[in-house]
Amino acid sequence: MKNESIALLIDAENVSPPYLNSIITALESIGSIGIKRAYANWTSNSSESWLDILALYAIEPIHQYKVSTKKNATDIRLTVEAMELALSHSIENFCIVSSDSDYTPLVTALRKAGKSVIGFGLPHTPKRTILAYNHFYELPNINNHSTNGNHIDSIKIKSDGQDIIRKKCSNMIIEHVKSSPIAVSTLNLTTQTNIKKMKLSPDWCGEGSFTKFLNSLYLGPLQIKNNYIFCPHRHGYP
């Protein structure tokens, strides 16, 4: 993603302004931020703390009235515009700033469309949401850090999301193959159970099923089909 354009989409009702300095600094080390939008009901009193930050970083405020006490219209507006960007503007890289698990289907849909998605959120962000992203950065609790004016300077990287999970599962399968000298072997019950214990269902990292998830793993020269592992470099390969 280095030097590629990123669309930064902020749920301003879900994160505090002092985090923005660290978020933008982290993103600019990865690529250029081509689109910067912050979503909120900007008529509410709580939005006033954002005004200086929006101007400082040239972030476009996207206003969304609260249309219901039961539905978060801001979440829906951000989701709709993210998909519009993905489909009509050929944006390949997205960053979503929110700790809200409601964005998990959006992240999954963007990744299914071949997009790279970065997330920033607080420590209470659900694990399943963290795993949906290509990369996830954990924001420190504001009460535990001193602020420099309107800024918090430190960001802790919590997880590489799905990439770490896929690599771990791939290593399990590769280790299984090392213990078998034959060209075609089955994915044994222990390995299957260990992978399933990681609780990736029901979406299986956006692949939809356990079998499709296995087929999506990078296994080098190994090939996997219907729980059979094929080793082309071994004697007896069909």
XYZ file of N, CA and C in Angstrom:
714
model
N 0.820 -1.202 0.000
C 0.000 0.000 0.000
C 0.860 1.262 0.000
N 2.157 1.129 0.158
C 3.049 2.280 0.292
C 2.846 3.242 -0.863
N 2.617 4.537 -0.521
C 2.429 5.623 -1.473
C 1.122 5.535 -2.259
N 0.248 4.578 -1.953
C -1.048 4.506 -2.607
C -2.046 5.382 -1.866
N -3.107 5.793 -2.570
C -4.102 6.672 -1.987
C -5.024 5.914 -1.033
N -5.371 6.559 0.073
C -6.223 5.958 1.109
C -7.433 6.860 1.325
N -8.609 6.249 1.479
C -9.814 6.979 1.861
C -9.986 6.835 3.370
N -9.917 7.947 4.087
C -10.060 7.969 5.543
C -11.500 8.335 5.896
N -12.209 7.404 6.539
C -13.610 7.608 6.905
C -13.735 7.494 8.423
N -14.152 8.577 9.063
C -14.154 8.662 10.526
C -15.588 8.710 11.052
N -15.898 7.816 11.963
C -17.155 7.913 12.697
C -16.902 8.856 13.866
N -17.201 10.135 13.676
C -16.849 11.149 14.667
C -17.707 11.070 15.920
N -18.744 10.246 15.893
C -19.552 10.026 17.087
C -19.017 8.867 17.916
N -17.930 8.249 17.428
C -17.398 7.056 18.069
C -15.945 7.203 18.498
N -15.342 8.348 18.212
C -13.938 8.567 18.564
C -13.746 10.035 18.925
N -12.744 10.322 19.779
C -12.494 11.684 20.238
C -11.471 12.388 19.338
N -11.586 13.717 19.162
C -10.687 14.470 18.285
C -9.195 14.337 18.594
N -8.760 14.229 19.877
C -7.315 14.184 20.126
C -6.577 13.028 19.454
N -7.299 11.996 19.019
C -6.640 10.865 18.377
C -6.195 11.165 16.939
N -6.756 12.189 16.334
C -6.572 12.380 14.891
C -5.128 12.613 14.479
N -4.355 13.326 15.312
C -2.958 13.568 14.962
C -2.200 12.260 14.780
N -2.356 11.343 15.738
C -1.653 10.065 15.660
C -2.167 9.220 14.503
N -3.472 9.243 14.269
C -4.054 8.446 13.185
C -3.525 8.905 11.832
N -3.542 10.198 11.601
C -3.092 10.718 10.311
C -1.594 10.510 10.134
N -0.825 10.677 11.203
C 0.620 10.414 11.119
C 0.890 8.962 10.738
N 0.153 8.029 11.359
C 0.326 6.608 11.044
C -0.046 6.308 9.602
N -1.136 6.886 9.130
C -1.577 6.635 7.750
C -0.614 7.219 6.729
N -0.088 8.402 7.020
C 0.824 9.035 6.066
C 2.143 8.286 5.946
N 2.461 7.443 6.929
C 3.655 6.602 6.813
C 3.398 5.401 5.900
N 2.125 5.157 5.588
C 1.730 4.026 4.743
C 1.458 4.475 3.316
N 0.776 5.596 3.161
C 0.404 6.085 1.835
C -0.094 7.512 1.937
N -0.680 8.014 0.869
C -1.236 9.368 0.879
C -2.738 9.290 1.118
N -3.259 10.229 1.895
C -4.681 10.234 2.224
C -5.396 11.099 1.199
N -6.060 10.457 0.252
C -6.707 11.192 -0.835
C -8.070 11.733 -0.460
N -8.769 11.028 0.423
C -10.106 11.430 0.856
C -10.141 11.409 2.375
N -10.638 12.501 2.978
C -10.758 12.573 4.439
C -12.166 13.058 4.779
N -12.955 12.173 5.406
C -14.329 12.520 5.752
C -14.624 12.120 7.193
N -15.379 12.966 7.875
C -15.816 12.668 9.243
C -17.339 12.760 9.288
N -17.960 11.712 9.820
C -19.418 11.591 9.808
C -19.989 11.807 11.208
N -21.029 12.638 11.289
C -21.673 12.904 12.581
C -22.915 13.761 12.352
N -23.693 13.885 13.402
C -24.745 14.895 13.438
C -24.074 16.175 13.923
N -23.677 17.022 13.011
C -22.849 18.169 13.354
C -23.630 19.302 14.018
N -24.947 19.119 14.191
C -25.728 20.122 14.908
C -25.733 19.884 16.416
N -25.238 18.738 16.863
C -25.231 18.425 18.294
C -24.115 19.184 18.997
N -24.306 19.445 20.267
C -23.314 20.204 21.047
C -21.975 19.481 21.147
N -22.015 18.144 21.159
C -20.779 17.357 21.317
C -19.850 17.483 20.125
N -20.365 17.972 18.987
C -19.531 18.063 17.779
C -18.622 19.281 17.778
N -18.838 20.226 18.703
C -18.048 21.456 18.705
C -16.560 21.198 18.892
N -16.215 20.167 19.660
C -14.799 19.864 19.925
C -14.059 19.430 18.667
N -14.797 19.086 17.619
C -14.190 18.618 16.377
C -13.817 19.764 15.432
N -14.389 20.926 15.600
C -14.302 21.955 14.568
C -12.867 22.345 14.220
N -12.024 22.569 15.230
C -10.632 22.959 14.970
C -9.865 21.841 14.273
N -10.123 20.590 14.682
C -9.421 19.447 14.084
C -9.806 19.281 12.622
N -11.088 19.437 12.318
C -11.545 19.331 10.926
C -10.840 20.355 10.043
N -10.725 21.581 10.549
C -10.068 22.637 9.770
C -8.563 22.392 9.640
N -7.941 21.935 10.738
C -6.489 21.724 10.746
C -6.060 20.685 9.725
N -6.830 19.595 9.602
C -6.437 18.496 8.713
C -7.262 18.436 7.426
N -8.030 19.498 7.163
C -8.828 19.580 5.933
C -9.715 18.338 5.764
N -10.399 17.985 6.852
C -11.311 16.841 6.836
C -12.710 17.350 6.491
N -13.332 16.702 5.528
C -14.678 17.113 5.103
C -15.716 16.589 6.095
N -16.499 17.469 6.720
C -17.552 16.997 7.629
C -18.786 16.559 6.831
N -19.240 15.350 7.066
C -20.450 14.837 6.423
C -21.549 14.809 7.469
N -22.563 15.615 7.257
C -23.615 15.753 8.251
C -24.715 14.717 8.052
N -25.152 14.115 9.160
C -26.266 13.175 9.112
C -27.151 13.394 10.331
N -28.378 13.840 10.100
C -29.327 14.004 11.200
C -29.638 12.652 11.833
N -29.936 12.659 13.091
C -30.384 11.453 13.786
C -31.858 11.249 13.450
N -32.159 10.206 12.698
C -33.526 10.012 12.212
C -34.337 9.083 13.100
N -33.669 8.378 14.018
C -34.375 7.446 14.890
C -33.568 7.242 16.157
N -34.272 6.973 17.252
C -33.568 6.699 18.507
C -33.019 5.277 18.532
N -33.478 4.424 17.623
C -33.068 3.020 17.619
C -32.017 2.711 16.564
N -31.890 3.557 15.562
C -30.947 3.308 14.480
C -29.881 4.396 14.451
N -28.637 4.012 14.170
C -27.557 4.978 14.055
C -27.402 5.356 12.587
N -27.967 6.493 12.207
C -27.941 6.911 10.807
C -26.530 7.224 10.330
N -25.655 7.657 11.250
C -24.271 7.955 10.866
C -23.561 6.710 10.355
N -23.739 5.579 11.039
C -23.138 4.319 10.603
C -23.578 3.977 9.185
N -24.878 4.129 8.954
C -25.426 3.769 7.639
C -24.879 4.694 6.556
N -24.811 5.986 6.860
C -24.293 6.952 5.874
C -22.839 6.644 5.526
N -22.026 6.390 6.529
C -20.615 6.058 6.273
C -20.502 4.792 5.432
N -21.300 3.779 5.759
C -21.260 2.511 5.025
C -21.640 2.699 3.570
N -22.725 3.448 3.332
C -23.187 3.688 1.958
C -22.117 4.414 1.146
N -21.522 5.450 1.723
C -20.530 6.222 0.982
C -19.241 5.427 0.764
N -18.892 4.559 1.707
C -17.705 3.707 1.514
C -17.903 2.792 0.306
N -19.084 2.184 0.202
C -19.346 1.293 -0.929
C -19.416 2.074 -2.236
N -19.950 3.294 -2.198
C -19.966 4.132 -3.401
C -18.543 4.435 -3.868
N -17.659 4.749 -2.920
C -16.263 5.010 -3.271
C -15.601 3.782 -3.863
N -15.902 2.624 -3.278
C -15.297 1.376 -3.744
C -15.749 1.030 -5.160
N -17.005 1.313 -5.461
C -17.574 0.894 -6.744
C -17.397 1.925 -7.858
N -17.458 3.209 -7.510
C -17.477 4.219 -8.571
C -16.213 5.066 -8.677
N -15.371 5.035 -7.656
C -14.167 5.857 -7.679
C -12.880 5.035 -7.706
N -13.025 3.736 -7.776
C -11.855 2.842 -7.877
C -10.867 3.049 -6.732
N -11.375 3.364 -5.531
C -10.510 3.465 -4.355
C -10.132 2.057 -3.906
N -8.851 1.806 -3.709
C -8.376 0.467 -3.355
C -8.082 0.309 -1.863
N -7.880 1.418 -1.153
C -7.460 1.353 0.245
C -8.359 2.237 1.111
N -8.867 1.644 2.192
C -9.779 2.347 3.081
C -9.246 2.311 4.506
N -9.574 3.345 5.259
C -9.311 3.366 6.692
C -10.596 3.787 7.388
N -11.068 2.968 8.321
C -12.272 3.264 9.075
C -11.888 3.485 10.534
N -12.265 4.636 11.067
C -11.948 4.966 12.451
C -13.216 4.817 13.278
N -13.293 3.735 14.026
C -14.446 3.459 14.881
C -14.175 2.183 15.660
N -14.745 2.088 16.841
C -14.664 0.852 17.626
C -15.940 0.025 17.492
N -16.835 0.459 16.629
C -18.180 -0.109 16.507
C -18.164 -1.406 15.696
N -18.743 -2.453 16.266
C -18.806 -3.741 15.565
C -19.766 -3.713 14.383
N -20.629 -2.684 14.302
C -21.577 -2.591 13.193
C -20.887 -2.428 11.851
N -19.611 -2.044 11.851
C -18.890 -1.872 10.590
C -18.273 -3.175 10.079
N -18.398 -4.249 10.841
C -17.798 -5.524 10.420
C -18.303 -5.974 9.054
N -19.624 -5.949 8.771
C -20.081 -6.340 7.425
C -19.514 -5.450 6.319
N -19.343 -4.149 6.601
C -18.750 -3.253 5.602
C -17.320 -3.656 5.300
N -16.539 -3.888 6.350
C -15.138 -4.283 6.155
C -15.062 -5.586 5.362
N -15.917 -6.547 5.699
C -15.939 -7.823 4.992
C -16.290 -7.622 3.525
N -17.278 -6.772 3.247
C -17.692 -6.514 1.866
C -16.577 -5.833 1.070
N -15.892 -4.884 1.688
C -14.785 -4.210 1.004
C -13.660 -5.192 0.680
N -13.365 -6.083 1.619
C -12.299 -7.048 1.385
C -12.691 -8.067 0.321
N -13.975 -8.446 0.289
C -14.444 -9.335 -0.769
C -14.285 -8.687 -2.141
N -14.395 -7.359 -2.167
C -14.245 -6.614 -3.414
C -12.777 -6.365 -3.753
N -11.873 -6.919 -2.963
C -10.447 -6.808 -3.240
C -9.788 -5.579 -2.660
N -10.470 -4.883 -1.741
C -9.910 -3.673 -1.154
C -9.105 -4.005 0.107
N -8.170 -3.136 0.429
C -7.407 -3.246 1.667
C -8.020 -2.304 2.685
N -8.263 -2.794 3.914
C -8.971 -1.990 4.913
C -8.182 -1.951 6.222
N -7.893 -0.744 6.674
C -7.220 -0.499 7.949
C -8.260 -0.012 8.943
N -8.132 -0.433 10.193
C -9.046 0.039 11.224
C -8.304 0.675 12.380
N -8.915 1.685 12.992
C -8.435 2.276 14.237
C -9.584 2.232 15.224
N -9.321 1.754 16.447
C -10.381 1.700 17.443
C -9.820 1.550 18.841
N -10.683 1.677 19.814
C -10.299 1.595 21.225
C -10.158 0.140 21.676
N -9.586 -0.087 22.859
C -9.339 -1.461 23.328
C -10.590 -2.332 23.424
N -11.772 -1.723 23.567
C -12.974 -2.537 23.698
C -13.543 -2.991 22.352
N -12.867 -2.664 21.247
C -13.331 -3.122 19.933
C -13.417 -4.650 19.935
N -14.556 -5.239 19.519
C -14.714 -6.702 19.551
C -13.660 -7.413 18.705
N -13.233 -8.573 19.175
C -12.191 -9.333 18.480
C -12.577 -9.655 17.052
N -13.849 -10.033 16.833
C -14.269 -10.403 15.489
C -14.171 -9.207 14.541
N -14.422 -8.020 15.067
C -14.288 -6.821 14.244
C -12.826 -6.562 13.919
N -11.961 -6.721 14.906
C -10.520 -6.538 14.685
C -10.018 -7.476 13.587
N -10.465 -8.726 13.630
C -9.998 -9.724 12.673
C -10.521 -9.488 11.267
N -11.548 -8.667 11.138
C -12.097 -8.402 9.809
C -11.155 -7.532 8.984
N -10.349 -6.687 9.654
C -9.478 -5.754 8.953
C -8.199 -6.433 8.458
N -7.601 -5.837 7.415
C -6.245 -6.253 7.041
C -5.273 -5.925 8.174
N -5.408 -4.711 8.690
C -4.568 -4.267 9.804
C -5.428 -3.445 10.754
N -5.186 -3.619 12.043
C -5.962 -2.883 13.046
C -5.013 -2.232 14.038
N -5.234 -0.950 14.296
C -4.422 -0.198 15.250
C -5.265 0.113 16.483
N -4.752 -0.255 17.638
C -5.474 0.019 18.880
C -5.124 1.406 19.399
N -6.138 2.226 19.608
C -5.945 3.553 20.179
C -5.863 3.452 21.697
N -4.976 4.182 22.333
C -4.875 4.121 23.801
C -6.080 4.773 24.456
N -6.423 4.305 25.648
C -7.483 4.962 26.401
C -7.056 6.385 26.728
N -7.916 7.331 26.428
C -7.555 8.741 26.586
C -7.256 9.086 28.047
N -7.878 8.384 28.989
C -7.664 8.662 30.410
C -6.291 8.218 30.897
N -5.636 7.328 30.119
C -4.345 6.792 30.538
C -3.164 7.487 29.875
N -3.443 8.524 29.058
C -2.376 9.204 28.345
C -2.528 10.709 28.494
N -1.383 11.368 28.677
C -1.414 12.823 28.694
C -1.558 13.329 27.271
N -2.276 14.411 27.095
C -2.477 14.959 25.762
C -1.560 16.145 25.540
N -1.146 16.323 24.297
C -0.330 17.452 23.887
C -1.261 18.416 23.152
N -1.831 19.349 23.888
C -2.853 20.207 23.301
C -4.087 19.368 22.992
N -4.441 19.299 21.727
C -5.585 18.497 21.302
C -5.145 17.144 20.742
N -3.925 16.703 21.054
C -3.393 15.503 20.421
C -2.968 14.445 21.436
N -3.084 13.181 21.027
C -2.468 12.055 21.725
C -1.402 11.516 20.788
N -0.195 11.352 21.274
C 0.922 11.067 20.377
C 1.204 9.580 20.151
N 0.699 8.702 21.007
C 1.079 7.290 20.880
C -0.071 6.431 20.398
N 0.253 5.506 19.510
C -0.718 4.517 19.037
C -0.076 3.144 19.156
N -0.815 2.214 19.671
C -0.329 0.854 19.841
C -0.922 -0.027 18.757
N -0.061 -0.746 18.020
C -0.560 -1.679 17.024
C -0.989 -2.949 17.738
N -2.260 -3.296 17.605
C -2.777 -4.452 18.330
C -2.707 -5.727 17.510
N -3.064 -5.647 16.242
C -3.207 -6.884 15.479
C -3.085 -6.606 13.997
N -2.623 -7.600 13.251
C -2.655 -7.519 11.802
C -3.890 -8.210 11.255
N -4.889 -8.394 12.124
C -6.179 -8.882 11.679
C -6.124 -10.210 10.956
N -6.810 -10.282 9.829
C -6.948 -11.542 9.104
C -5.604 -12.094 8.637
N -4.663 -11.196 8.313
C -3.373 -11.676 7.813
C -2.684 -12.582 8.822
N -2.749 -12.212 10.116
C -2.135 -13.041 11.156
C -2.864 -14.379 11.268
N -4.193 -14.332 11.234
C -4.980 -15.563 11.335
C -4.672 -16.497 10.171
N -4.649 -15.971 8.965
C -4.371 -16.805 7.787
C -2.970 -17.427 7.872
N -2.002 -16.623 8.315
C -0.640 -17.142 8.422
C -0.563 -18.253 9.460
N -1.252 -18.075 10.586
C -1.244 -19.095 11.637
C -1.858 -20.392 11.131
N -2.988 -20.292 10.414
C -3.636 -21.489 9.874
C -2.763 -22.157 8.811
N -2.130 -21.356 7.965
C -1.232 -21.906 6.951
C -0.096 -22.680 7.595
N 0.477 -22.129 8.668
C 1.578 -22.808 9.358
C 1.131 -24.134 9.963
N -0.115 -24.174 10.481
C -0.646 -25.434 11.017
C -0.667 -26.514 9.935
N -1.146 -26.136 8.739
C -1.252 -27.109 7.651
C 0.131 -27.527 7.164
N 1.042 -26.571 7.047
C 2.405 -26.885 6.591
C 3.099 -27.816 7.572
N 2.922 -27.588 8.869
C 3.511 -28.467 9.879
C 2.914 -29.870 9.782
N 1.620 -29.942 9.500
C 0.975 -31.243 9.322
C 1.589 -31.995 8.146
N 1.832 -31.297 7.045
C 2.388 -31.930 5.847
C 3.814 -32.418 6.107
N 4.569 -31.673 6.901
C 5.949 -32.070 7.188
C 6.010 -33.436 7.860
N 4.965 -33.762 8.612
C 4.956 -35.034 9.329
C 4.484 -36.194 8.466
N 4.082 -35.893 7.223
C 3.587 -36.944 6.326
C 4.481 -37.020 5.100
N 5.042 -38.203 4.783
C 5.973 -38.318 3.662
C 5.290 -38.487 2.307
N 3.976 -38.657 2.265
C 3.301 -38.987 1.011
C 2.887 -37.729 0.248
N 2.596 -37.913 -1.039
C 2.288 -36.785 -1.910
C 0.872 -36.262 -1.697
N -0.033 -37.139 -1.273
C -1.415 -36.732 -1.033
C -1.805 -37.171 0.368
N -2.235 -36.224 1.198
C -2.641 -36.576 2.540
C -3.922 -35.821 2.888
N -4.590 -36.307 3.901
C -5.816 -35.638 4.336
C -5.490 -34.647 5.444
N -6.311 -33.639 5.553
C -6.169 -32.684 6.646
C -6.727 -33.355 7.892
N -5.834 -33.764 8.793
C -6.289 -34.598 9.913
C -7.225 -33.852 10.857
N -7.911 -34.611 11.668
C -8.948 -34.076 12.543
C -8.377 -33.063 13.536
N -7.145 -33.341 14.024
C -6.537 -32.433 15.005
C -6.319 -31.049 14.411
N -5.776 -31.011 13.188
C -5.524 -29.725 12.538
C -6.832 -28.999 12.263
N -7.835 -29.729 11.761
C -9.143 -29.114 11.507
C -9.731 -28.532 12.797
N -9.623 -29.310 13.870
C -10.186 -28.869 15.156
C -9.469 -27.627 15.665
N -8.133 -27.605 15.536
C -7.365 -26.443 16.008
C -7.732 -25.178 15.237
N -7.954 -25.317 13.935
C -8.350 -24.164 13.132
C -9.751 -23.699 13.523
N -10.647 -24.657 13.705
C -12.029 -24.296 14.048
C -12.127 -23.694 15.446
N -11.181 -24.036 16.325
C -11.171 -23.458 17.669
C -10.901 -21.961 17.652
N -10.401 -21.449 16.534
C -10.090 -20.027 16.435
C -11.357 -19.182 16.274
N -12.506 -19.868 16.151
C -13.825 -19.215 16.153
C -13.940 -18.153 15.067
N -13.644 -18.544 13.843
C -13.752 -17.631 12.706
C -15.115 -17.705 12.029
N -15.913 -18.706 12.402
C -17.232 -18.839 11.791
C -18.152 -17.741 12.347
N -19.237 -17.347 11.649
C -19.744 -18.006 10.440
C -19.180 -17.470 9.138
N -18.451 -16.331 9.165
C -18.042 -15.734 7.888
C -16.694 -16.235 7.375
N -15.889 -16.866 8.269
C -14.592 -17.426 7.870
C -13.748 -16.402 7.098
N -13.469 -15.266 7.778
C -12.622 -14.203 7.211
C -13.122 -13.732 5.844
N -14.426 -13.684 5.699
C -15.009 -13.196 4.459
C -15.125 -14.230 3.357
N -14.696 -15.472 3.608
C -14.735 -16.498 2.575
C -16.065 -17.250 2.551
N -16.808 -17.238 3.654
C -18.145 -17.816 3.659
C -18.265 -19.226 4.191
N -17.188 -20.006 4.151
C -17.242 -21.385 4.651
C -15.841 -21.849 5.017
N -15.777 -22.925 5.811
C -14.493 -23.479 6.233
C -13.673 -23.941 5.028
N -14.323 -24.624 4.091
C -13.616 -25.139 2.914
C -13.053 -24.002 2.064
N -13.856 -22.968 1.814
C -13.386 -21.845 1.010
C -12.263 -21.096 1.729
N -12.349 -21.044 3.060
C -11.282 -20.403 3.828
C -9.972 -21.162 3.649
N -10.024 -22.493 3.721
C -8.815 -23.294 3.527
C -8.232 -23.066 2.136
N -9.102 -23.008 1.142
C -8.634 -22.810 -0.230
C -8.029 -21.430 -0.450
N -8.349 -20.478 0.433
C -7.835 -19.113 0.277
C -6.445 -18.935 0.892
N -5.982 -19.923 1.655
C -4.703 -19.788 2.349
C -3.533 -19.908 1.384
N -2.460 -19.162 1.686
C -1.244 -19.286 0.890
C -0.391 -20.401 1.478
N -0.176 -21.440 0.688
C 0.554 -22.623 1.167
C 1.785 -22.922 0.326
N 2.278 -21.921 -0.378
C 3.459 -22.154 -1.209
C 3.140 -23.156 -2.311
N 3.976 -24.191 -2.471
C 3.730 -25.174 -3.526
C 2.599 -26.154 -3.206
N 2.125 -26.133 -1.971
C 1.071 -27.073 -1.592
C -0.263 -26.657 -2.206
N -1.100 -27.655 -2.460
C -2.442 -27.406 -2.972
C -3.439 -28.123 -2.068
N -4.574 -27.482 -1.806
C -5.568 -28.090 -0.936
C -6.924 -28.099 -1.638
N -7.579 -29.254 -1.594
C -8.885 -29.388 -2.235
C -9.675 -30.463 -1.506
N -10.890 -30.081 -1.064
C -11.764 -31.028 -0.360
C -11.056 -31.719 0.804
N -10.291 -30.930 1.563
C -9.556 -31.419 2.734
C -8.400 -32.360 2.400
N -8.054 -32.492 1.116
C -6.867 -33.243 0.712
C -5.747 -32.255 0.405
N -4.545 -32.585 0.859
C -3.390 -31.734 0.615
C -2.486 -32.411 -0.416
N -2.186 -31.697 -1.492
C -1.363 -32.236 -2.569
C 0.015 -31.597 -2.518
N 1.044 -32.429 -2.583
C 2.431 -31.969 -2.517
C 3.115 -32.300 -3.842
N 3.120 -31.384 -4.822
C 3.637 -31.693 -6.156
C 5.088 -32.133 -6.188
N 5.889 -31.750 -5.183
C 7.316 -32.057 -5.216
C 7.622 -33.457 -4.673
N 6.611 -34.168 -4.192
C 6.861 -35.488 -3.601
C 6.552 -36.605 -4.583
N 7.252 -37.705 -4.391
C 7.067 -38.879 -5.241
C 5.629 -39.417 -5.054
N 5.007 -39.762 -6.170
C 3.653 -40.297 -6.096
C 2.581 -39.258 -6.342
N 3.008 -37.994 -6.680
C 2.004 -36.961 -6.948
C 1.229 -37.326 -8.206
N -0.107 -37.336 -8.150
C -0.903 -37.777 -9.303
C -0.891 -36.789 -10.455
